[in-house]
GROMACS .gro file of N, CA and C in nm:
model
  132
    1MET      N    1   0.016   0.559   0.821
    1MET     CA    2   0.123   0.568   0.725
    1MET      C    3   0.059   0.570   0.587
    2THR      N    4   0.101   0.663   0.503
    2THR     CA    5   0.054   0.670   0.365
    2THR      C    6   0.165   0.620   0.274
    3ILE      N    7   0.130   0.532   0.183
    3ILE     CA    8   0.226   0.474   0.090
    3ILE      C    9   0.182   0.508  -0.051
    4GLU      N   10   0.277   0.555  -0.134
    4GLU     CA   11   0.250   0.584  -0.274
    4GLU      C   12   0.343   0.501  -0.361
    5ALA      N   13   0.291   0.454  -0.474
    5ALA     CA   14   0.370   0.377  -0.568
    5ALA      C   15   0.309   0.392  -0.707
    6GLU      N   16   0.391   0.370  -0.810
    6GLU     CA   17   0.341   0.384  -0.946
    6GLU      C   18   0.266   0.262  -0.993
    7THR      N   19   0.295   0.145  -0.937
    7THR     CA   20   0.225   0.022  -0.976
    7THR      C   21   0.183  -0.053  -0.850
    8LEU      N   22   0.088  -0.143  -0.867
    8LEU     CA   23   0.047  -0.226  -0.753
    8LEU      C   24   0.160  -0.316  -0.707
    9THR      N   25   0.246  -0.358  -0.799
    9THR     CA   26   0.361  -0.440  -0.762
    9THR      C   27   0.454  -0.363  -0.669
   10GLN      N   28   0.481  -0.238  -0.702
   10GLN     CA   29   0.565  -0.155  -0.616
   10GLN      C   30   0.499  -0.133  -0.481
   11LEU      N   31   0.368  -0.114  -0.481
   11LEU     CA   32   0.295  -0.097  -0.356
   11LEU      C   33   0.310  -0.221  -0.269
   12THR      N   34   0.297  -0.338  -0.329
   12THR     CA   35   0.314  -0.464  -0.258
   12THR      C   36   0.455  -0.477  -0.202
   13ASP      N   37   0.555  -0.437  -0.282
   13ASP     CA   38   0.694  -0.443  -0.237
   13ASP      C   39   0.718  -0.353  -0.115
   14VAL      N   40   0.662  -0.234  -0.117
   14VAL     CA   41   0.678  -0.142  -0.004
   14VAL      C   42   0.613  -0.199   0.121
   15LEU      N   43   0.494  -0.255   0.106
   15LEU     CA   44   0.428  -0.318   0.221
   15LEU      C   45   0.512  -0.433   0.275
   16ALA      N   46   0.572  -0.512   0.186
   16ALA     CA   47   0.656  -0.624   0.229
   16ALA      C   48   0.780  -0.573   0.304
   17GLN      N   49   0.836  -0.462   0.260
   17GLN     CA   50   0.952  -0.404   0.329
   17GLN      C   51   0.915  -0.360   0.471
   18GLN      N   52   0.789  -0.327   0.492
   18GLN     CA   53   0.740  -0.289   0.625
   18GLN      C   54   0.703  -0.412   0.708
   19GLY      N   55   0.724  -0.532   0.652
   19GLY     CA   56   0.693  -0.655   0.724
   19GLY      C   57   0.550  -0.702   0.705
   20LEU      N   58   0.477  -0.640   0.614
   20LEU     CA   59   0.338  -0.675   0.588
   20LEU      C   60   0.331  -0.761   0.462
   21THR      N   61   0.348  -0.890   0.478
   21THR     CA   62   0.355  -0.979   0.362
   21THR      C   63   0.224  -1.050   0.332
   22ARG      N   64   0.129  -1.042   0.423
   22ARG     CA   65  -0.002  -1.105   0.402
   22ARG      C   66  -0.111  -1.002   0.419
   23LEU      N   67  -0.215  -1.016   0.341
   23LEU     CA   68  -0.324  -0.919   0.345
   23LEU      C   69  -0.386  -0.909   0.484
   24VAL      N   70  -0.392  -1.021   0.557
   24VAL     CA   71  -0.452  -1.017   0.691
   24VAL      C   72  -0.369  -0.935   0.789
   25GLN      N   73  -0.241  -0.911   0.757
   25GLN     CA   74  -0.155  -0.831   0.843
   25GLN      C   75  -0.177  -0.680   0.822
   26VAL      N   76  -0.236  -0.644   0.709
   26VAL     CA   77  -0.253  -0.504   0.673
   26VAL      C   78  -0.388  -0.453   0.724
   27ARG      N   79  -0.385  -0.346   0.798
   27ARG     CA   80  -0.510  -0.281   0.843
   27ARG      C   81  -0.521  -0.149   0.767
   28PHE      N   82  -0.599  -0.153   0.659
   28PHE     CA   83  -0.614  -0.035   0.576
   28PHE      C   84  -0.702   0.069   0.645
   29THR      N   85  -0.655   0.192   0.651
   29THR     CA   86  -0.738   0.305   0.689
   29THR      C   87  -0.820   0.345   0.568
   30ARG      N   88  -0.757   0.336   0.453
   30ARG     CA   89  -0.822   0.358   0.325
   30ARG      C   90  -0.761   0.260   0.226
   31THR      N   91  -0.845   0.191   0.153
   31THR     CA   92  -0.796   0.090   0.058
   31THR      C   93  -0.719   0.158  -0.055
   32PRO      N   94  -0.635   0.081  -0.126
   32PRO     CA   95  -0.558   0.141  -0.236
   32PRO      C   96  -0.649   0.208  -0.339
   33TYR      N   97  -0.607   0.324  -0.386
   33TYR     CA   98  -0.681   0.399  -0.487
   33TYR      C   99  -0.582   0.474  -0.576
   34ARG      N  100  -0.628   0.514  -0.695
   34ARG     CA  101  -0.543   0.588  -0.789
   34ARG      C  102  -0.557   0.738  -0.765
   35CYS      N  103  -0.444   0.807  -0.765
   35CYS     CA  104  -0.443   0.952  -0.749
   35CYS      C  105  -0.324   1.008  -0.827
   36ASN      N  106  -0.351   1.089  -0.926
   36ASN     CA  107  -0.243   1.148  -1.008
   36ASN      C  108  -0.149   1.041  -1.064
   37HIS      N  109  -0.206   0.937  -1.119
   37HIS     CA  110  -0.131   0.829  -1.184
   37HIS      C  111  -0.045   0.748  -1.088
   38LYS      N  112  -0.076   0.752  -0.959
   38LYS     CA  113  -0.005   0.671  -0.860
   38LYS      C  114  -0.106   0.595  -0.776
   39TRP      N  115  -0.063   0.481  -0.723
   39TRP     CA  116  -0.145   0.406  -0.628
   39TRP      C  117  -0.111   0.456  -0.489
   40VAL      N  118  -0.213   0.481  -0.410
   40VAL     CA  119  -0.196   0.532  -0.274
   40VAL      C  120  -0.278   0.446  -0.180
   41CYS      N  121  -0.223   0.412  -0.065
   41CYS     CA  122  -0.302   0.346   0.038
   41CYS      C  123  -0.259   0.400   0.174
   42GLU      N  124  -0.349   0.395   0.267
   42GLU     CA  125  -0.322   0.438   0.403
   42GLU      C  126  -0.341   0.318   0.494
   43VAL      N  127  -0.238   0.289   0.573
   43VAL     CA  128  -0.244   0.174   0.664
   43VAL      C  129  -0.213   0.220   0.806
   44ARG      N  130  -0.261   0.141   0.902
   44ARG     CA  131  -0.230   0.169   1.043
   44ARG      C  132  -0.108   0.094   1.083
   0.00000   0.00000   0.00000
């Protein structure tokens, strides 16, 4: 799943909506990075 957000706070909120409220619950395929002024992360 790829998630995009304008801020890290929004990224955190989207992860929380998916039930991922703790970092240990998140399995990043690719860690958060900036792309075209947005934060993007890929999770399994």
